[in-house]
Amino acid sequence: MMKGEWVRAHTNIALIKYWGKENEKLIIPMNNSLSLTLDAFYTETRVIFDENLKADELYLDNTIQDLAALEKVKTVLNIVREKAGIKAKARVESYNHVPTAAGLASSASGLAALAGAASLAAGLDLSEKELSKLARRGSGSASRSVYGGFAEWQKGTDDDTSYAVPIDDASWDIGMLFIVVNDKKKDVSSREGMRRTVKTSPFYQGWLDTLDADLSAIKEAIKQQNVHEVGAIAERNALKMHATTLGANPPFTYWSPDSMRAMESVRDLREQGYSVHFTMDAGPNVKLICKQSQLAEIKAYLLKDFSESQLIEARPGPGLLVVSEFSK
Ligand code: ADP
Ligand code: DP6
């Protein structure tokens, strides 16, 4: 039996989105993406390789998961077994300090924590680059959660060249505020949503055409620590991504009436003179990009439209961590 340590990974929110795969099996994306890792939401995972197990098992928040949830996990475990020359099946124990499958990036923290925990349990000493590639095979966005601060997932051309790199440690005045309008499991997963969009949406090419410009502009804004520009570019980028889903067949959207209400509140805040923009992922929740020093004021303003429990402050978070005691 090989029992690993607990590994913590934080979620990341993309400011330039990953939306579409060039290679579905290897999870090679169509475009580079860029994200900020956050302190507010995370996953803690431990892996035990045990010769007595007949099959891999995933316990998420003390509940055994079905085969569908195990799929991504098995991909990562199989790669680790192959690298380490292990045959034993694994018991994976994981706790999400983030709602699962609600567009709050549980797959990013979940699969990044797994990559770290499985490689530790197998006795592998992987570099951050190798960990990023391993996490990517579980879920694309997880490749970026290996790092704290801003990270860019460079699409590369094959399994070996597609991984994330750190861009900036974000130790300046930037933060995010989450407006959680719904934390239930979504109907269309990111995986299914992006697949359908790439295959059927006539707007998909338009999305791809503007990405290089968005990416270089946001990197410049990050270098200048210009939170207004970072937010403005991220908001435009997210709206373009969400526009592609309306052209898909069958069409779909992740927006709910409450998402639109949240967007309106952001526009209100801008009229009040705050430098605040929003982004959204594959779910109805809205994430505000603002100055960390103004998080409390902005939250207070939003309390007229949303409840305390819907508003969660987030600051830049760290990369993968080994934790001696897990927190649940
Ligand atoms: P989200 O917006 O939360 O990332 P996705 O649909 O992209 O939603 O991914 C959610 C899926 O990620 C879950 O259904 C599950 O398969 C997987 N996942 C989430 N958390 C974990 C975890 N801690 N360990 C393993 N897999 C996880
Ligand atoms: C909208 O990484 O969850 O959040 O690679 O299929 O597991 P798979 O998808 P996933 O997709 C994330 C999509 C997104 C944008 C982003 O995080 O870049």
CSV table of C-alpha atoms and ligand atoms in Angstrom, one decimal:
chain,number,residue,atom,x,y,z
A,1,MET,CA,0.0,0.0,0.0
A,2,MET,CA,1.3,3.5,-0.9
A,3,LYS,CA,-0.4,6.2,1.0
A,4,GLY,CA,0.2,9.8,-0.1
A,5,GLU,CA,-0.1,13.1,1.6
A,6,TRP,CA,-2.9,15.6,1.3
A,7,VAL,CA,-2.4,18.1,-1.5
A,8,ARG,CA,-4.3,21.4,-1.8
A,9,ALA,CA,-5.0,23.1,-5.1
A,10,HIS,CA,-6.9,26.4,-5.5
A,11,THR,CA,-9.3,27.2,-8.2
A,12,ASN,CA,-8.4,29.5,-11.0
A,13,ILE,CA,-10.6,31.8,-13.0
A,14,ALA,CA,-9.7,32.4,-16.7
A,15,LEU,CA,-9.5,36.0,-17.8
A,16,ILE,CA,-8.7,34.8,-21.4
A,17,LYS,CA,-10.9,31.7,-21.7
A,18,TYR,CA,-10.0,28.2,-22.8
A,19,TRP,CA,-13.0,27.2,-25.0
A,20,GLY,CA,-12.5,24.3,-27.4
A,21,LYS,CA,-10.1,21.4,-27.9
A,22,GLU,CA,-7.9,20.6,-30.9
A,23,ASN,CA,-7.3,17.1,-29.5
A,24,GLU,CA,-10.0,15.8,-27.2
A,25,LYS,CA,-8.2,12.8,-26.0
A,26,LEU,CA,-5.0,14.6,-25.0
A,27,ILE,CA,-6.8,17.8,-24.1
A,28,ILE,CA,-4.8,20.0,-26.4
A,29,PRO,CA,-6.7,23.3,-26.6
A,30,MET,CA,-7.5,25.5,-29.6
A,31,ASN,CA,-6.0,28.6,-27.9
A,32,ASN,CA,-3.8,29.8,-25.1
A,33,SER,CA,-5.7,30.9,-22.0
A,34,LEU,CA,-4.7,33.0,-19.0
A,35,SER,CA,-6.0,32.9,-15.5
A,36,LEU,CA,-5.8,34.1,-11.9
A,37,THR,CA,-5.5,31.5,-9.1
A,38,LEU,CA,-7.6,32.5,-6.1
A,39,ASP,CA,-7.5,31.9,-2.3
A,40,ALA,CA,-11.2,31.5,-1.7
A,41,PHE,CA,-12.0,28.1,-3.2
A,42,TYR,CA,-9.9,25.0,-3.1
A,43,THR,CA,-9.8,21.2,-3.2
A,44,GLU,CA,-7.8,18.8,-0.9
A,45,THR,CA,-7.1,15.3,-2.1
A,46,ARG,CA,-5.2,12.3,-0.9
A,47,VAL,CA,-4.4,9.1,-2.9
A,48,ILE,CA,-3.8,5.6,-1.6
A,49,PHE,CA,-2.5,2.9,-4.0
A,50,ASP,CA,-3.7,-0.4,-2.6
A,51,GLU,CA,-3.1,-3.9,-4.1
A,52,ASN,CA,-6.3,-5.2,-2.4
A,53,LEU,CA,-8.6,-2.8,-4.4
A,54,LYS,CA,-10.4,-4.3,-7.4
A,55,ALA,CA,-11.0,-0.9,-9.1
A,56,ASP,CA,-10.2,2.8,-8.6
A,57,GLU,CA,-12.5,4.6,-6.2
A,58,LEU,CA,-13.3,8.3,-5.9
A,59,TYR,CA,-14.8,9.6,-2.6
A,60,LEU,CA,-15.8,13.2,-3.0
A,61,ASP,CA,-16.9,14.9,0.3
A,62,ASN,CA,-17.2,11.4,1.8
A,63,THR,CA,-19.6,10.2,-1.0
A,64,ILE,CA,-18.5,7.5,-3.4
A,65,GLN,CA,-18.7,8.8,-7.0
A,66,ASP,CA,-20.1,7.1,-10.1
A,67,LEU,CA,-18.2,6.0,-13.1
A,68,ALA,CA,-18.8,9.2,-15.0
A,69,ALA,CA,-17.0,11.3,-12.3
A,70,LEU,CA,-14.3,8.6,-12.1
A,71,GLU,CA,-13.5,9.0,-15.8
A,72,LYS,CA,-11.2,12.1,-15.5
A,73,VAL,CA,-9.6,10.8,-12.3
A,74,LYS,CA,-8.7,7.4,-14.0
A,75,THR,CA,-7.0,9.2,-16.8
A,76,VAL,CA,-4.7,10.9,-14.4
A,77,LEU,CA,-4.2,7.8,-12.3
A,78,ASN,CA,-3.3,5.7,-15.4
A,79,ILE,CA,-0.6,8.1,-16.4
A,80,VAL,CA,0.8,8.2,-12.9
A,81,ARG,CA,0.8,4.3,-12.7
A,82,GLU,CA,2.6,4.1,-16.1
A,83,LYS,CA,5.2,6.7,-15.1
A,84,ALA,CA,5.9,5.0,-11.7
A,85,GLY,CA,5.5,1.3,-12.9
A,86,ILE,CA,2.7,0.7,-10.4
A,87,LYS,CA,-0.2,-1.8,-11.0
A,88,ALA,CA,-2.3,-1.2,-7.8
A,89,LYS,CA,-5.7,0.5,-8.0
A,90,ALA,CA,-6.2,3.6,-6.0
A,91,ARG,CA,-8.6,5.1,-3.5
A,92,VAL,CA,-8.9,8.8,-4.0
A,93,GLU,CA,-10.3,10.9,-1.1
A,94,SER,CA,-11.2,14.5,-2.0
A,95,TYR,CA,-12.9,17.4,-0.3
A,96,ASN,CA,-14.1,20.4,-2.4
A,97,HIS,CA,-14.2,23.7,-0.6
A,98,VAL,CA,-16.0,24.9,-3.7
A,99,PRO,CA,-19.4,23.9,-5.1
A,100,THR,CA,-19.0,21.0,-7.6
A,101,ALA,CA,-19.8,21.5,-11.3
A,102,ALA,CA,-21.4,24.9,-10.8
A,103,GLY,CA,-19.1,27.0,-13.0
A,104,LEU,CA,-16.9,27.8,-10.0
A,105,ALA,CA,-14.0,25.8,-11.4
A,106,SER,CA,-14.1,22.7,-9.2
A,107,SER,CA,-12.6,20.7,-12.1
A,108,ALA,CA,-9.6,23.0,-12.1
A,109,SER,CA,-8.8,22.6,-8.3
A,110,GLY,CA,-10.0,19.0,-8.2
A,111,LEU,CA,-7.9,17.6,-11.0
A,112,ALA,CA,-4.8,19.8,-10.1
A,113,ALA,CA,-5.0,18.5,-6.5
A,114,LEU,CA,-5.3,14.9,-7.8
A,115,ALA,CA,-2.3,15.3,-10.1
A,116,GLY,CA,-0.2,16.5,-7.1
A,117,ALA,CA,-1.6,13.8,-4.7
A,118,ALA,CA,-1.4,10.9,-7.1
A,119,SER,CA,2.2,11.6,-8.1
A,120,LEU,CA,3.2,12.0,-4.5
A,121,ALA,CA,1.6,8.7,-3.5
A,122,ALA,CA,3.4,7.0,-6.3
A,123,GLY,CA,6.7,8.4,-5.2
A,124,LEU,CA,7.2,10.5,-8.3
A,125,ASP,CA,9.0,13.8,-8.0
A,126,LEU,CA,7.5,15.8,-10.8
A,127,SER,CA,8.5,19.3,-11.8
A,128,GLU,CA,5.8,22.0,-12.0
A,129,LYS,CA,5.8,21.7,-15.8
A,130,GLU,CA,5.2,17.9,-15.6
A,131,LEU,CA,2.5,18.4,-12.9
A,132,SER,CA,0.8,21.0,-15.2
A,133,LYS,CA,0.8,18.5,-18.1
A,134,LEU,CA,-0.6,15.7,-15.9
A,135,ALA,CA,-3.4,17.9,-14.5
A,136,ARG,CA,-4.2,19.0,-18.0
A,137,ARG,CA,-5.0,15.4,-19.0
A,138,GLY,CA,-7.6,15.3,-16.3
A,139,SER,CA,-9.2,18.7,-17.0
A,140,GLY,CA,-7.7,21.5,-19.2
A,141,SER,CA,-8.2,24.3,-16.8
A,142,ALA,CA,-6.5,22.3,-14.0
A,143,SER,CA,-3.1,22.8,-15.8
A,144,ARG,CA,-3.2,26.4,-14.6
A,145,SER,CA,-4.0,25.7,-10.9
A,146,VAL,CA,-0.5,24.2,-10.4
A,147,TYR,CA,0.7,27.9,-10.1
A,148,GLY,CA,-0.3,30.7,-7.9
A,149,GLY,CA,-1.1,34.2,-9.3
A,150,PHE,CA,-1.5,34.6,-13.1
A,151,ALA,CA,-0.7,31.6,-15.2
A,152,GLU,CA,-0.9,31.1,-19.0
A,153,TRP,CA,-1.7,27.7,-20.5
A,154,GLN,CA,0.4,27.6,-23.7
A,155,LYS,CA,-1.5,25.4,-26.1
A,156,GLY,CA,1.6,23.8,-27.6
A,157,THR,CA,1.2,21.2,-30.4
A,158,ASP,CA,1.3,17.9,-28.5
A,159,ASP,CA,1.2,16.2,-25.1
A,160,ASP,CA,4.7,17.3,-24.3
A,161,THR,CA,4.4,21.0,-25.3
A,162,SER,CA,1.0,21.8,-23.8
A,163,TYR,CA,1.3,23.1,-20.3
A,164,ALA,CA,0.9,26.2,-18.1
A,165,VAL,CA,3.6,28.6,-17.0
A,166,PRO,CA,3.5,31.3,-14.3
A,167,ILE,CA,3.2,34.9,-15.6
A,168,ASP,CA,3.0,37.1,-12.6
A,169,ASP,CA,2.6,36.4,-8.9
A,170,ALA,CA,-0.3,39.0,-8.6
A,171,SER,CA,1.1,40.4,-5.4
A,172,TRP,CA,-0.5,43.8,-6.2
A,173,ASP,CA,-3.9,45.4,-5.8
A,174,ILE,CA,-6.2,43.0,-7.7
A,175,GLY,CA,-8.9,40.8,-6.4
A,176,MET,CA,-12.2,39.1,-7.4
A,177,LEU,CA,-15.6,39.1,-5.9
A,178,PHE,CA,-17.9,36.1,-6.7
A,179,ILE,CA,-21.6,36.7,-7.1
A,180,VAL,CA,-23.0,33.2,-6.6
A,181,VAL,CA,-26.4,33.1,-8.1
A,182,ASN,CA,-26.7,29.3,-8.3
A,183,ASP,CA,-24.4,26.7,-6.8
A,184,LYS,CA,-26.2,23.7,-8.2
A,185,LYS,CA,-24.7,21.3,-10.8
A,186,LYS,CA,-25.1,22.8,-14.3
A,187,ASP,CA,-27.0,21.1,-17.2
A,188,VAL,CA,-24.2,21.4,-19.8
A,189,SER,CA,-20.7,20.6,-18.6
A,190,SER,CA,-17.8,22.7,-19.8
A,191,ARG,CA,-16.6,19.6,-21.7
A,192,GLU,CA,-19.9,19.1,-23.6
A,193,GLY,CA,-20.5,22.8,-24.0
A,194,MET,CA,-17.1,23.5,-25.7
A,195,ARG,CA,-17.4,20.3,-27.8
A,196,ARG,CA,-20.8,21.4,-29.2
A,197,THR,CA,-19.7,24.9,-29.8
A,198,VAL,CA,-16.5,23.9,-31.8
A,199,LYS,CA,-18.5,21.5,-33.9
A,200,THR,CA,-21.6,23.6,-34.7
A,201,SER,CA,-21.3,27.3,-33.9
A,202,PRO,CA,-20.6,29.6,-36.9
A,203,PHE,CA,-19.4,32.1,-34.4
A,204,TYR,CA,-16.5,29.9,-33.2
A,205,GLN,CA,-14.1,31.1,-35.8
A,206,GLY,CA,-14.8,34.7,-34.9
A,207,TRP,CA,-13.9,33.9,-31.3
A,208,LEU,CA,-10.6,32.3,-32.3
A,209,ASP,CA,-9.7,35.2,-34.5
A,210,THR,CA,-9.5,37.8,-31.7
A,211,LEU,CA,-7.7,35.7,-29.1
A,212,ASP,CA,-4.1,36.6,-29.9
A,213,ALA,CA,-4.9,40.3,-29.6
A,214,ASP,CA,-6.7,39.8,-26.3
A,215,LEU,CA,-3.9,37.7,-24.9
A,216,SER,CA,-1.1,40.2,-25.7
A,217,ALA,CA,-3.2,43.1,-24.5
A,218,ILE,CA,-3.9,41.5,-21.1
A,219,LYS,CA,-0.3,40.5,-20.6
A,220,GLU,CA,0.7,44.1,-21.1
A,221,ALA,CA,-2.0,45.3,-18.7
A,222,ILE,CA,-0.8,42.8,-16.1
A,223,LYS,CA,2.8,44.0,-16.5
A,224,GLN,CA,1.5,47.5,-15.8
A,225,GLN,CA,-0.6,46.3,-12.9
A,226,ASN,CA,-3.6,48.1,-14.5
A,227,VAL,CA,-6.6,46.5,-13.0
A,228,HIS,CA,-9.0,48.5,-15.1
A,229,GLU,CA,-7.5,47.3,-18.4
A,230,VAL,CA,-7.1,43.7,-17.1
A,231,GLY,CA,-10.9,43.7,-16.2
A,232,ALA,CA,-12.0,45.4,-19.4
A,233,ILE,CA,-10.1,42.9,-21.6
A,234,ALA,CA,-11.4,39.9,-19.6
A,235,GLU,CA,-15.0,41.1,-19.7
A,236,ARG,CA,-14.9,41.5,-23.5
A,237,ASN,CA,-13.2,38.1,-23.8
A,238,ALA,CA,-15.9,36.4,-21.7
A,239,LEU,CA,-18.8,38.0,-23.6
A,240,LYS,CA,-17.3,36.7,-26.9
A,241,MET,CA,-16.9,33.2,-25.5
A,242,HIS,CA,-20.5,33.2,-24.3
A,243,ALA,CA,-21.7,34.5,-27.7
A,244,THR,CA,-20.4,31.4,-29.4
A,245,THR,CA,-22.9,29.2,-27.4
A,246,LEU,CA,-25.9,31.0,-28.8
A,247,GLY,CA,-24.8,29.9,-32.3
A,248,ALA,CA,-24.4,26.2,-31.4
A,249,ASN,CA,-26.8,23.5,-32.5
A,250,PRO,CA,-28.7,22.9,-30.2
A,251,PRO,CA,-28.2,26.4,-28.9
A,252,PHE,CA,-27.5,27.0,-25.2
A,253,THR,CA,-26.5,29.6,-22.7
A,254,TYR,CA,-25.0,29.5,-19.2
A,255,TRP,CA,-26.7,32.8,-18.3
A,256,SER,CA,-29.7,33.0,-16.0
A,257,PRO,CA,-31.8,36.1,-15.3
A,258,ASP,CA,-29.8,36.5,-12.1
A,259,SER,CA,-26.5,36.5,-14.1
A,260,MET,CA,-27.9,39.5,-16.1
A,261,ARG,CA,-28.9,41.2,-12.8
A,262,ALA,CA,-25.3,40.7,-11.6
A,263,MET,CA,-23.9,42.2,-14.8
A,264,GLU,CA,-26.2,45.2,-14.5
A,265,SER,CA,-24.9,45.7,-10.9
A,266,VAL,CA,-21.4,45.8,-12.3
A,267,ARG,CA,-22.4,48.5,-14.8
A,268,ASP,CA,-23.9,50.4,-12.0
A,269,LEU,CA,-20.7,50.2,-10.0
A,270,ARG,CA,-18.8,51.5,-12.9
A,271,GLU,CA,-21.1,54.5,-13.1
A,272,GLN,CA,-20.3,55.1,-9.4
A,273,GLY,CA,-16.7,55.4,-10.5
A,274,TYR,CA,-15.4,51.9,-9.5
A,275,SER,CA,-13.0,50.1,-11.7
A,276,VAL,CA,-14.8,46.9,-11.9
A,277,HIS,CA,-15.6,44.4,-14.7
A,278,PHE,CA,-16.9,40.8,-14.8
A,279,THR,CA,-16.2,37.4,-16.2
A,280,MET,CA,-18.3,34.2,-16.4
A,281,ASP,CA,-17.5,30.6,-17.0
A,282,ALA,CA,-19.6,27.6,-17.9
A,283,GLY,CA,-22.3,28.4,-15.3
A,284,PRO,CA,-24.5,31.3,-14.3
A,285,ASN,CA,-22.2,32.7,-11.6
A,286,VAL,CA,-20.6,36.1,-12.1
A,287,LYS,CA,-17.0,37.0,-11.0
A,288,LEU,CA,-16.0,40.6,-10.6
A,289,ILE,CA,-12.4,41.8,-11.2
A,290,CYS,CA,-11.5,44.8,-9.1
A,291,LYS,CA,-9.0,46.3,-6.8
A,292,GLN,CA,-8.4,44.1,-3.8
A,293,SER,CA,-8.4,47.3,-1.6
A,294,GLN,CA,-12.0,48.0,-2.8
A,295,LEU,CA,-13.4,44.5,-2.3
A,296,ALA,CA,-15.2,45.4,1.0
A,297,GLU,CA,-16.7,48.6,-0.4
A,298,ILE,CA,-17.9,46.8,-3.6
A,299,LYS,CA,-19.4,44.0,-1.6
A,300,ALA,CA,-21.2,46.5,0.7
A,301,TYR,CA,-22.7,48.2,-2.4
A,302,LEU,CA,-23.9,44.9,-3.8
A,303,LEU,CA,-25.7,43.9,-0.6
A,304,LYS,CA,-28.6,46.0,-1.8
A,305,ASP,CA,-29.2,43.5,-4.6
A,306,PHE,CA,-27.6,40.2,-3.3
A,307,SER,CA,-27.4,38.5,0.1
A,308,GLU,CA,-24.3,38.2,2.2
A,309,SER,CA,-24.0,34.5,1.5
A,310,GLN,CA,-24.0,35.1,-2.3
A,311,LEU,CA,-21.0,37.4,-2.2
A,312,ILE,CA,-17.6,35.9,-1.7
A,313,GLU,CA,-14.3,37.9,-1.7
A,314,ALA,CA,-11.3,36.3,-3.3
A,315,ARG,CA,-7.6,37.3,-3.4
A,316,PRO,CA,-4.8,35.9,-5.5
A,317,GLY,CA,-4.0,32.4,-4.2
A,318,PRO,CA,-1.0,30.0,-4.2
A,319,GLY,CA,-0.1,27.1,-6.3
A,320,LEU,CA,-0.1,23.4,-5.3
A,321,LEU,CA,0.6,22.8,-1.6
A,322,VAL,CA,1.3,19.7,0.5
A,323,VAL,CA,-0.8,20.1,3.6
A,324,SER,CA,0.0,18.1,6.8
A,325,GLU,CA,-3.6,18.3,8.0
A,326,PHE,CA,-6.6,18.6,5.8
A,327,SER,CA,-9.3,21.1,6.8
A,328,LYS,CA,-12.5,19.1,7.0
B,1,ADP,P1,-16.8,23.2,-12.8
B,1,ADP,O1,-17.4,24.5,-13.2
B,1,ADP,O2,-17.1,23.0,-11.3
B,1,ADP,O3,-15.3,23.1,-13.1
B,1,ADP,P2,-17.1,21.1,-14.7
B,1,ADP,O4,-18.4,20.6,-15.3
B,1,ADP,O5,-16.1,21.7,-15.6
B,1,ADP,O6,-17.6,22.1,-13.6
B,1,ADP,O7,-16.4,20.0,-13.9
B,1,ADP,C1,-17.0,19.3,-12.8
B,1,ADP,C2,-16.5,17.9,-12.8
B,1,ADP,O8,-15.2,17.9,-12.3
B,1,ADP,C3,-17.3,17.1,-11.7
B,1,ADP,O9,-18.5,16.6,-12.2
B,1,ADP,C4,-16.2,16.0,-11.5
B,1,ADP,O10,-16.3,15.0,-12.5
B,1,ADP,C5,-14.9,16.7,-11.6
B,1,ADP,N1,-14.5,17.1,-10.2
B,1,ADP,C6,-14.8,18.2,-9.5
B,1,ADP,N2,-14.2,18.2,-8.3
B,1,ADP,C7,-13.4,17.1,-8.2
B,1,ADP,C8,-12.5,16.5,-7.3
B,1,ADP,N3,-12.3,17.1,-6.1
B,1,ADP,N4,-11.9,15.4,-7.6
B,1,ADP,C9,-12.1,14.8,-8.8
B,1,ADP,N5,-12.9,15.2,-9.7
B,1,ADP,C10,-13.6,16.4,-9.5
B,2,DP6,C1,-15.3,28.1,-19.4
B,2,DP6,O1,-11.2,22.7,-18.0
B,2,DP6,O2,-13.6,22.3,-17.1
B,2,DP6,O3,-14.1,27.5,-17.4
B,2,DP6,O4,-10.8,20.3,-20.2
B,2,DP6,O5,-13.1,19.5,-20.7
B,2,DP6,O6,-12.2,19.3,-18.4
B,2,DP6,P1,-12.2,20.1,-19.7
B,2,DP6,O7,-12.8,21.5,-19.4
B,2,DP6,P2,-12.6,22.6,-18.3
B,2,DP6,O8,-13.1,23.9,-19.0
B,2,DP6,C2,-13.1,25.2,-18.5
B,2,DP6,C3,-13.8,26.1,-19.4
B,2,DP6,C4,-14.0,27.5,-18.8
B,2,DP6,C5,-12.8,28.5,-19.3
B,2,DP6,C6,-11.5,28.3,-18.6
B,2,DP6,O9,-11.4,27.9,-17.4
B,2,DP6,O10,-10.5,28.7,-19.3
